[in-house]
Tab-separated table of C-alpha atoms in Angstrom:
chain	number	residue	atom	x	y	z
A	1	UNK	CA	33.346	-18.586	21.812
A	2	UNK	CA	31.050	-21.438	22.789
A	3	UNK	CA	27.975	-19.193	22.605
A	4	UNK	CA	29.167	-17.797	19.277
A	5	UNK	CA	29.482	-21.321	17.893
A	6	UNK	CA	25.975	-22.172	19.075
A	7	UNK	CA	24.551	-19.051	17.419
A	8	UNK	CA	26.246	-19.621	14.069
A	9	UNK	CA	25.375	-23.316	14.199
A	10	UNK	CA	21.749	-22.401	14.844
A	11	UNK	CA	21.757	-20.067	11.837
A	12	UNK	CA	23.266	-22.748	9.609
A	13	UNK	CA	20.754	-25.379	10.711
A	14	UNK	CA	17.849	-22.989	10.286
A	15	UNK	CA	18.959	-22.224	6.734
A	16	UNK	CA	19.315	-25.946	5.939
A	17	UNK	CA	15.827	-26.535	7.343
A	18	UNK	CA	14.248	-23.875	5.129
A	19	UNK	CA	16.209	-25.208	2.134
A	20	UNK	CA	14.855	-28.745	2.782
A	21	UNK	CA	18.431	-30.053	3.087
A	22	UNK	CA	18.546	-31.178	6.707
A	23	UNK	CA	18.914	-34.639	8.235
A	24	UNK	CA	16.785	-36.016	11.066
A	25	UNK	CA	19.724	-35.684	13.453
A	26	UNK	CA	20.218	-32.049	12.460
A	27	UNK	CA	16.504	-31.358	12.996
A	28	UNK	CA	16.788	-32.581	16.588
A	29	UNK	CA	19.901	-30.453	17.093
A	30	UNK	CA	18.083	-27.415	15.664
A	31	UNK	CA	15.141	-27.841	18.044
A	32	UNK	CA	17.484	-28.217	21.022
A	33	UNK	CA	19.602	-25.154	20.154
A	34	UNK	CA	16.529	-23.031	19.400
A	35	UNK	CA	14.920	-23.951	22.712
A	36	UNK	CA	18.061	-22.989	24.641
A	37	UNK	CA	18.418	-19.709	22.714
A	38	UNK	CA	14.747	-18.802	23.122
A	39	UNK	CA	14.239	-18.667	19.344
A	40	UNK	CA	10.746	-19.190	17.890
A	41	UNK	CA	11.532	-21.366	14.856
A	42	UNK	CA	7.946	-21.444	13.585
A	43	UNK	CA	7.697	-17.643	13.512
A	44	UNK	CA	11.053	-17.248	11.767
A	45	UNK	CA	10.322	-19.877	9.107
A	46	UNK	CA	6.900	-18.408	8.410
A	47	UNK	CA	8.248	-14.851	8.082
A	48	UNK	CA	11.221	-15.930	5.958
A	49	UNK	CA	9.538	-18.140	3.436
A	50	UNK	CA	6.217	-16.469	2.609
A	51	UNK	CA	7.898	-14.486	-0.134
A	52	UNK	CA	8.090	-14.613	-3.896
A	53	UNK	CA	11.754	-14.597	-4.886
A	54	UNK	CA	13.223	-13.925	-8.313
A	55	UNK	CA	16.934	-14.457	-8.759
A	56	UNK	CA	19.689	-13.761	-11.232
A	57	UNK	CA	22.925	-15.468	-12.201
A	58	UNK	CA	23.668	-18.603	-10.125
A	59	UNK	CA	27.424	-17.952	-9.754
A	60	UNK	CA	26.805	-14.390	-8.607
A	61	UNK	CA	24.230	-15.678	-6.120
A	62	UNK	CA	26.684	-18.156	-4.622
A	63	UNK	CA	29.383	-15.508	-4.204
A	64	UNK	CA	26.867	-13.135	-2.650
A	65	UNK	CA	25.720	-15.925	-0.363
A	66	UNK	CA	29.270	-16.429	0.897
A	67	UNK	CA	29.566	-12.719	1.702
A	68	UNK	CA	26.194	-12.782	3.434
A	69	UNK	CA	27.234	-15.709	5.594
A	70	UNK	CA	30.422	-13.859	6.574
A	71	UNK	CA	28.214	-10.934	7.585
A	72	UNK	CA	26.114	-13.278	9.723
A	73	UNK	CA	29.170	-14.480	11.583
A	74	UNK	CA	30.420	-10.927	12.110
A	75	UNK	CA	27.012	-9.777	13.342
A	76	UNK	CA	26.660	-12.690	15.735
A	77	UNK	CA	29.990	-11.812	17.350
A	78	UNK	CA	28.450	-8.592	18.616
A	79	UNK	CA	27.038	-8.870	22.155
A	80	UNK	CA	23.447	-8.217	23.175
A	81	UNK	CA	21.955	-8.695	19.741
A	82	UNK	CA	18.665	-10.547	19.407
A	83	UNK	CA	19.511	-13.873	17.769
A	84	UNK	CA	15.994	-14.415	16.433
A	85	UNK	CA	15.978	-11.129	14.486
A	86	UNK	CA	19.425	-11.852	13.035
A	87	UNK	CA	18.388	-15.291	11.881
A	88	UNK	CA	15.254	-13.902	10.291
A	89	UNK	CA	17.194	-11.183	8.492
A	90	UNK	CA	20.014	-13.319	7.165
A	91	UNK	CA	18.370	-16.687	6.601
A	92	UNK	CA	16.051	-14.938	4.143
A	93	UNK	CA	19.035	-13.531	2.231
A	94	UNK	CA	20.824	-16.885	2.179
A	95	UNK	CA	17.764	-18.563	0.709
A	96	UNK	CA	17.656	-15.974	-2.051
A	97	UNK	CA	21.373	-16.178	-2.764
A	98	UNK	CA	22.052	-19.884	-2.660
A	99	UNK	CA	19.109	-21.942	-3.588
A	100	UNK	CA	16.212	-20.903	-5.684
A	101	UNK	CA	16.406	-19.660	-9.245
A	102	UNK	CA	13.143	-18.116	-10.362
A	103	UNK	CA	9.479	-18.542	-9.590
A	104	UNK	CA	7.863	-19.047	-6.211
A	105	UNK	CA	9.444	-20.699	-3.226
A	106	UNK	CA	6.818	-21.022	-0.529
A	107	UNK	CA	7.104	-22.698	2.829
A	108	UNK	CA	5.034	-22.579	5.983
A	109	UNK	CA	5.609	-24.611	9.108
A	110	UNK	CA	1.895	-24.841	9.843
A	111	UNK	CA	-1.189	-24.181	7.740
A	112	UNK	CA	-4.703	-24.066	9.107
A	113	UNK	CA	-6.861	-25.970	6.631
A	114	UNK	CA	-9.673	-27.353	8.702
A	115	UNK	CA	-12.139	-29.183	6.485
A	116	UNK	CA	-9.870	-29.478	3.433
A	117	UNK	CA	-7.562	-32.273	4.538
A	118	UNK	CA	-6.267	-34.483	1.707
A	119	UNK	CA	-3.439	-36.716	2.869
A	120	UNK	CA	-0.627	-38.400	0.983
A	121	UNK	CA	-1.480	-41.836	-0.377
A	122	UNK	CA	0.138	-44.682	1.512
A	123	UNK	CA	3.395	-45.476	-0.237
A	124	UNK	CA	3.567	-48.905	-1.819
A	125	UNK	CA	6.577	-50.065	-3.811
A	126	UNK	CA	6.636	-53.626	-5.116
A	127	UNK	CA	9.528	-55.800	-6.300
A	128	UNK	CA	8.397	-58.452	-8.784
A	129	UNK	CA	10.546	-61.560	-9.335
A	130	UNK	CA	10.885	-63.365	-12.706
A	131	UNK	CA	8.669	-66.134	-11.291
A	132	UNK	CA	5.824	-63.651	-10.794
A	133	UNK	CA	6.234	-63.643	-7.013
A	134	UNK	CA	6.319	-60.143	-5.515
A	135	UNK	CA	7.201	-58.476	-2.222
A	136	UNK	CA	6.304	-55.049	-0.848
A	137	UNK	CA	9.399	-52.969	-0.137
A	138	UNK	CA	9.844	-50.909	3.005
A	139	UNK	CA	11.603	-47.539	3.069
A	140	UNK	CA	14.902	-49.100	4.153
A	141	UNK	CA	14.817	-52.110	1.841
A	142	UNK	CA	17.783	-52.531	-0.495
A	143	UNK	CA	16.452	-54.058	-3.712
A	144	UNK	CA	19.724	-55.739	-4.686
A	145	UNK	CA	20.029	-57.331	-1.240
A	146	UNK	CA	16.598	-58.951	-1.634
A	147	UNK	CA	17.466	-60.204	-5.115
A	148	UNK	CA	20.757	-61.698	-3.944
A	149	UNK	CA	19.124	-63.380	-0.970
A	150	UNK	CA	16.600	-65.088	-3.233
A	151	UNK	CA	18.755	-66.151	-6.192
A	152	UNK	CA	21.535	-68.639	-6.863
A	153	UNK	CA	25.045	-67.093	-6.812
A	154	UNK	CA	26.228	-66.183	-10.308
A	155	UNK	CA	29.044	-68.736	-10.416
A	156	UNK	CA	26.521	-71.541	-9.774
A	157	UNK	CA	24.154	-70.576	-12.573
A	158	UNK	CA	23.838	-72.927	-15.516
A	159	UNK	CA	23.360	-69.982	-17.887
A	160	UNK	CA	24.788	-66.475	-18.057
A	161	UNK	CA	21.510	-64.928	-19.232
A	162	UNK	CA	20.347	-62.509	-16.506
A	163	UNK	CA	16.830	-62.732	-15.121
A	164	UNK	CA	14.623	-59.643	-15.266
A	165	UNK	CA	13.079	-57.966	-12.235
A	166	UNK	CA	10.547	-55.157	-11.915
A	167	UNK	CA	10.139	-52.418	-9.337
A	168	UNK	CA	6.743	-50.700	-9.377
A	169	UNK	CA	6.097	-47.487	-7.440
A	170	UNK	CA	2.338	-47.419	-7.121
A	171	UNK	CA	1.694	-44.132	-5.353
A	172	UNK	CA	2.558	-41.671	-2.636
A	173	UNK	CA	6.353	-41.343	-2.890
A	174	UNK	CA	9.500	-41.693	-4.947
A	175	UNK	CA	11.801	-44.698	-4.738
A	176	UNK	CA	15.551	-44.736	-5.366
A	177	UNK	CA	16.892	-47.921	-6.946
A	178	UNK	CA	20.604	-48.746	-7.084
A	179	UNK	CA	21.401	-51.055	-9.985
A	180	UNK	CA	24.164	-53.653	-10.187
A	181	UNK	CA	26.598	-51.199	-11.849
A	182	UNK	CA	25.940	-48.499	-9.170
A	183	UNK	CA	23.664	-46.498	-11.473
A	184	UNK	CA	20.885	-44.859	-9.434
A	185	UNK	CA	17.301	-44.371	-10.575
A	186	UNK	CA	14.684	-42.250	-8.803
A	187	UNK	CA	11.241	-43.607	-9.728
A	188	UNK	CA	8.149	-41.415	-9.416
A	189	UNK	CA	4.566	-42.469	-8.529
A	190	UNK	CA	2.880	-44.682	-11.106
A	191	UNK	CA	6.218	-45.799	-12.569
A	192	UNK	CA	7.825	-49.160	-13.290
A	193	UNK	CA	11.440	-50.127	-13.975
A	194	UNK	CA	12.447	-53.493	-15.447
A	195	UNK	CA	16.118	-54.380	-15.041
A	196	UNK	CA	18.394	-57.446	-15.046
A	197	UNK	CA	19.948	-59.043	-12.003
A	198	UNK	CA	23.314	-58.215	-13.581
A	199	UNK	CA	24.383	-56.479	-16.790
A	200	UNK	CA	26.222	-58.201	-19.639
A	201	UNK	CA	29.847	-57.525	-20.561
A	202	UNK	CA	29.018	-55.305	-23.539
A	203	UNK	CA	25.789	-53.439	-22.704
A	204	UNK	CA	23.462	-52.232	-19.961
A	205	UNK	CA	19.756	-51.969	-20.674
A	206	UNK	CA	16.590	-51.243	-18.662
A	207	UNK	CA	12.916	-50.678	-19.493
A	208	UNK	CA	10.957	-47.725	-18.073
A	209	UNK	CA	7.229	-47.130	-17.877
A	210	UNK	CA	6.366	-43.842	-16.172
A	211	UNK	CA	8.985	-41.364	-14.972
A	212	UNK	CA	12.516	-41.806	-13.673
A	213	UNK	CA	15.596	-39.692	-12.968
A	214	UNK	CA	18.788	-41.550	-13.938
A	215	UNK	CA	22.326	-40.968	-12.712
A	216	UNK	CA	24.290	-43.424	-14.847
A	217	UNK	CA	27.653	-44.805	-13.760
A	218	UNK	CA	30.144	-44.106	-16.537
A	219	UNK	CA	31.476	-47.164	-18.389
A	220	UNK	CA	32.885	-46.478	-21.856
A	221	UNK	CA	32.871	-50.192	-22.733
A	222	UNK	CA	29.172	-50.701	-21.933
A	223	UNK	CA	26.644	-48.118	-23.152
A	224	UNK	CA	23.572	-47.704	-20.947
A	225	UNK	CA	20.174	-47.742	-22.672
A	226	UNK	CA	16.805	-46.740	-21.257
A	227	UNK	CA	13.994	-48.209	-23.335
A	228	UNK	CA	10.404	-46.976	-23.313
A	229	UNK	CA	7.590	-48.295	-25.493
A	230	UNK	CA	8.575	-46.010	-28.385
A	231	UNK	CA	11.892	-44.358	-27.522
A	232	UNK	CA	15.348	-45.647	-26.627
A	233	UNK	CA	17.889	-43.367	-24.918
A	234	UNK	CA	21.559	-44.371	-25.098
A	235	UNK	CA	24.232	-42.927	-22.797
A	236	UNK	CA	27.707	-43.676	-21.453
A	237	UNK	CA	27.665	-41.838	-18.133
A	238	UNK	CA	25.312	-38.975	-17.410
A	239	UNK	CA	22.211	-37.798	-15.539
A	240	UNK	CA	18.851	-37.261	-17.181
A	241	UNK	CA	15.094	-37.511	-16.650
A	242	UNK	CA	12.658	-39.584	-18.718
A	243	UNK	CA	8.869	-39.218	-18.580
A	244	UNK	CA	6.968	-41.935	-20.462
A	245	UNK	CA	3.527	-42.558	-18.970
A	246	UNK	CA	1.140	-44.695	-21.022
A	247	UNK	CA	-1.739	-42.235	-20.759
A	248	UNK	CA	0.324	-39.303	-22.084
A	249	UNK	CA	0.787	-38.553	-25.782
A	250	UNK	CA	4.437	-37.506	-25.506
A	251	UNK	CA	7.672	-38.937	-24.104
A	252	UNK	CA	9.999	-36.337	-22.592
A	253	UNK	CA	13.746	-36.727	-22.087
A	254	UNK	CA	15.656	-33.965	-20.277
A	255	UNK	CA	19.458	-34.008	-20.148
A	256	UNK	CA	21.037	-32.667	-16.947
A	257	UNK	CA	24.697	-33.603	-17.520
A	258	UNK	CA	26.652	-35.474	-20.207
A	259	UNK	CA	25.185	-36.479	-23.563
A	260	UNK	CA	22.399	-38.810	-24.718
A	261	UNK	CA	21.078	-40.013	-28.070
A	262	UNK	CA	17.431	-40.832	-28.792
A	263	UNK	CA	16.441	-43.546	-31.265
A	264	UNK	CA	19.921	-43.452	-32.762
A	265	UNK	CA	19.377	-40.019	-34.331
A	266	UNK	CA	18.724	-37.109	-31.956
A	267	UNK	CA	21.594	-36.015	-29.682
A	268	UNK	CA	20.864	-33.859	-26.637
A	269	UNK	CA	23.133	-31.399	-24.848
A	270	UNK	CA	22.668	-30.385	-21.181
A	271	UNK	CA	19.588	-28.203	-20.555
A	272	UNK	CA	17.758	-29.607	-23.561
A	273	UNK	CA	14.496	-31.559	-23.668
A	274	UNK	CA	13.516	-33.962	-26.437
A	275	UNK	CA	9.748	-34.311	-26.848
A	276	UNK	CA	8.710	-37.412	-28.782
A	277	UNK	CA	5.182	-37.243	-30.220
A	278	UNK	CA	3.686	-40.734	-29.971
A	279	UNK	CA	1.213	-39.903	-32.753
A	280	UNK	CA	3.427	-38.692	-35.585
A	281	UNK	CA	6.650	-40.141	-34.092
A	282	UNK	CA	8.481	-36.833	-34.522
A	283	UNK	CA	11.046	-35.474	-32.039
A	284	UNK	CA	11.175	-31.800	-31.071
A	285	UNK	CA	14.070	-30.352	-29.038
A	286	UNK	CA	13.598	-27.424	-26.630
A	287	UNK	CA	15.839	-25.516	-24.218
A	288	UNK	CA	14.915	-26.032	-20.537
A	289	UNK	CA	16.291	-25.459	-17.045
A	290	UNK	CA	17.536	-28.957	-16.219
A	291	UNK	CA	18.186	-28.042	-12.574
A	292	UNK	CA	14.425	-28.374	-12.075
A	293	UNK	CA	14.698	-32.128	-12.605
A	294	UNK	CA	17.684	-32.461	-10.299
A	295	UNK	CA	15.745	-30.657	-7.552
A	296	UNK	CA	12.710	-32.897	-8.063
A	297	UNK	CA	14.864	-35.992	-7.639
A	298	UNK	CA	16.027	-34.598	-4.286
A	299	UNK	CA	12.564	-34.200	-2.802
A	300	UNK	CA	10.964	-30.992	-4.072
A	301	UNK	CA	7.841	-30.360	-6.108
A	302	UNK	CA	9.285	-28.146	-8.853
A	303	UNK	CA	7.319	-26.885	-11.843
A	304	UNK	CA	9.025	-24.629	-14.359
A	305	UNK	CA	6.516	-23.001	-16.697
A	306	UNK	CA	4.125	-25.970	-16.517
A	307	UNK	CA	0.384	-25.774	-17.087
A	308	UNK	CA	-1.934	-25.986	-14.109
A	309	UNK	CA	-3.426	-29.159	-15.589
A	310	UNK	CA	0.040	-30.785	-15.670
A	311	UNK	CA	0.703	-29.682	-12.092
A	312	UNK	CA	-2.608	-31.001	-10.787
A	313	UNK	CA	-2.149	-34.273	-12.669
A	314	UNK	CA	1.191	-34.854	-10.948
A	315	UNK	CA	-0.234	-34.001	-7.533
A	316	UNK	CA	-3.143	-36.392	-8.126
A	317	UNK	CA	-0.619	-39.215	-8.599
A	318	UNK	CA	0.794	-38.469	-5.163
A	319	UNK	CA	-2.422	-37.793	-3.260
A	320	UNK	CA	-5.041	-39.805	-5.169
A	321	UNK	CA	-7.696	-37.091	-5.638
A	322	UNK	CA	-9.859	-36.205	-8.630
A	323	UNK	CA	-10.031	-32.660	-9.937
A	324	UNK	CA	-11.860	-30.418	-12.390
A	325	UNK	CA	-11.683	-26.812	-13.578
A	326	UNK	CA	-14.536	-24.351	-13.212
A	327	UNK	CA	-13.110	-22.506	-16.226
A	328	UNK	CA	-11.330	-24.649	-18.840
A	329	UNK	CA	-9.013	-21.716	-19.618
A	330	UNK	CA	-7.330	-22.332	-16.250
A	331	UNK	CA	-6.000	-25.676	-17.517
A	332	UNK	CA	-3.406	-24.003	-19.706
A	333	UNK	CA	-2.400	-21.282	-17.252
A	334	UNK	CA	1.328	-21.709	-16.592
A	335	UNK	CA	3.141	-21.517	-13.272
A	336	UNK	CA	6.645	-21.599	-11.856
A	337	UNK	CA	6.433	-23.156	-8.408
A	338	UNK	CA	8.874	-24.638	-5.922
A	339	UNK	CA	7.175	-26.416	-3.055
A	340	UNK	CA	8.496	-28.785	-0.385
A	341	UNK	CA	7.102	-32.312	-0.214
A	342	UNK	CA	4.327	-32.443	2.354
A	343	UNK	CA	2.101	-35.219	3.654
A	344	UNK	CA	-1.071	-33.176	3.156
A	345	UNK	CA	-2.200	-31.614	-0.099
A	346	UNK	CA	-4.403	-29.100	1.714
A	347	UNK	CA	-1.180	-27.475	2.938
A	348	UNK	CA	0.106	-27.287	-0.628
A	349	UNK	CA	-3.229	-25.839	-1.777
A	350	UNK	CA	-2.894	-23.020	0.750
A	351	UNK	CA	0.601	-22.219	-0.488
A	352	UNK	CA	-0.519	-22.217	-4.129
A	353	UNK	CA	-3.465	-19.967	-3.291
A	354	UNK	CA	-0.976	-17.380	-2.036
A	355	UNK	CA	-0.122	-16.661	-5.688
A	356	UNK	CA	-3.578	-15.052	-5.914
A	357	UNK	CA	-4.188	-16.801	-9.232
A	358	UNK	CA	-6.273	-19.795	-8.132
A	359	UNK	CA	-8.621	-21.050	-5.419
A	360	UNK	CA	-9.538	-24.617	-4.487
A	361	UNK	CA	-12.915	-25.961	-3.424
A	362	UNK	CA	-12.779	-29.408	-1.815
A	363	UNK	CA	-15.673	-31.849	-1.670
A	364	UNK	CA	-14.642	-35.249	-0.348
A	365	UNK	CA	-11.946	-36.539	-2.681
A	366	UNK	CA	-12.739	-34.059	-5.464
A	367	UNK	CA	-11.088	-30.666	-5.956
A	368	UNK	CA	-12.566	-27.904	-8.099
A	369	UNK	CA	-10.092	-25.254	-9.275
A	370	UNK	CA	-11.444	-21.704	-9.551
A	371	UNK	CA	-10.016	-18.380	-10.709
A	372	UNK	CA	-8.447	-16.720	-7.669
A	373	UNK	CA	-9.219	-13.213	-8.916
A	374	UNK	CA	-12.985	-13.660	-9.017
């Protein structure tokens, strides 16, 4: 029974590792169990994940996944079976059944990219105080703790007007901010969030420049408003993504759960995107797969029918490179990609090249994108 537990535990941890849903403690446990079982993790991961996977209905996939896992447990009960082959066979099926709806999911444990190394920009997130003073935040820094340590307690304030703070994510990573009402905001590179030390009794309001994924704490007595330079999004309690970079001509709002209203007129339902044109100030609503934005907030690079130019622009914000297209027609070529966050863009380039559609030529900090079929 003990060996059976170890085998099933190893299979579970391996699946979590491939799905990018594993803690540091679980990674150590996986390495230890694999070493004792004589399992080559690198070989299994590489064989499992270098596949293009297209899936159907999510509910059907989950039910199938449950049956598959039961089959794993039954198979592992049998003596004298090679654990590595079983893990390879079933981890691949679990990935298909439980996690990835549509497009490419590519993962490799190691990629040989000698001479093309482009590393992740050093993460720098800054908290700016109302006085103009700023501090650089570390990965483990709690923003509210810093604010409370450097301000007068609320009951001692001479005025009830809250002071405004800013968090700026300059490059290289996302940053999760927990606001005073327990609302969470995932900020992406090149983004800025302005928020009060505490919210008033009748409203909650923040200002966003760039991109953020919001999971708003429900409070029917205090609507929550996200303001951009030209759009305001009002909610009660919901999750949604807002993209409002200065250099872009549109502002995109995607609703994941709940309901939101833009500029007091346009109401979104889940799996809808509102595209505000900053030129003519018109709003267009489209149907989208909102799960893409939830996955991105959890640490994946996910692109659902996005142009190659949009994809490369986002990567450039993370890795700080410049890029150009050998053929301008490639700019508008659309892709569906799911890629794990990596510290080196050369690894991501190798995975993208496996689609056969594109090739990358690297010269210093510049990347030229070529047609992969030529």
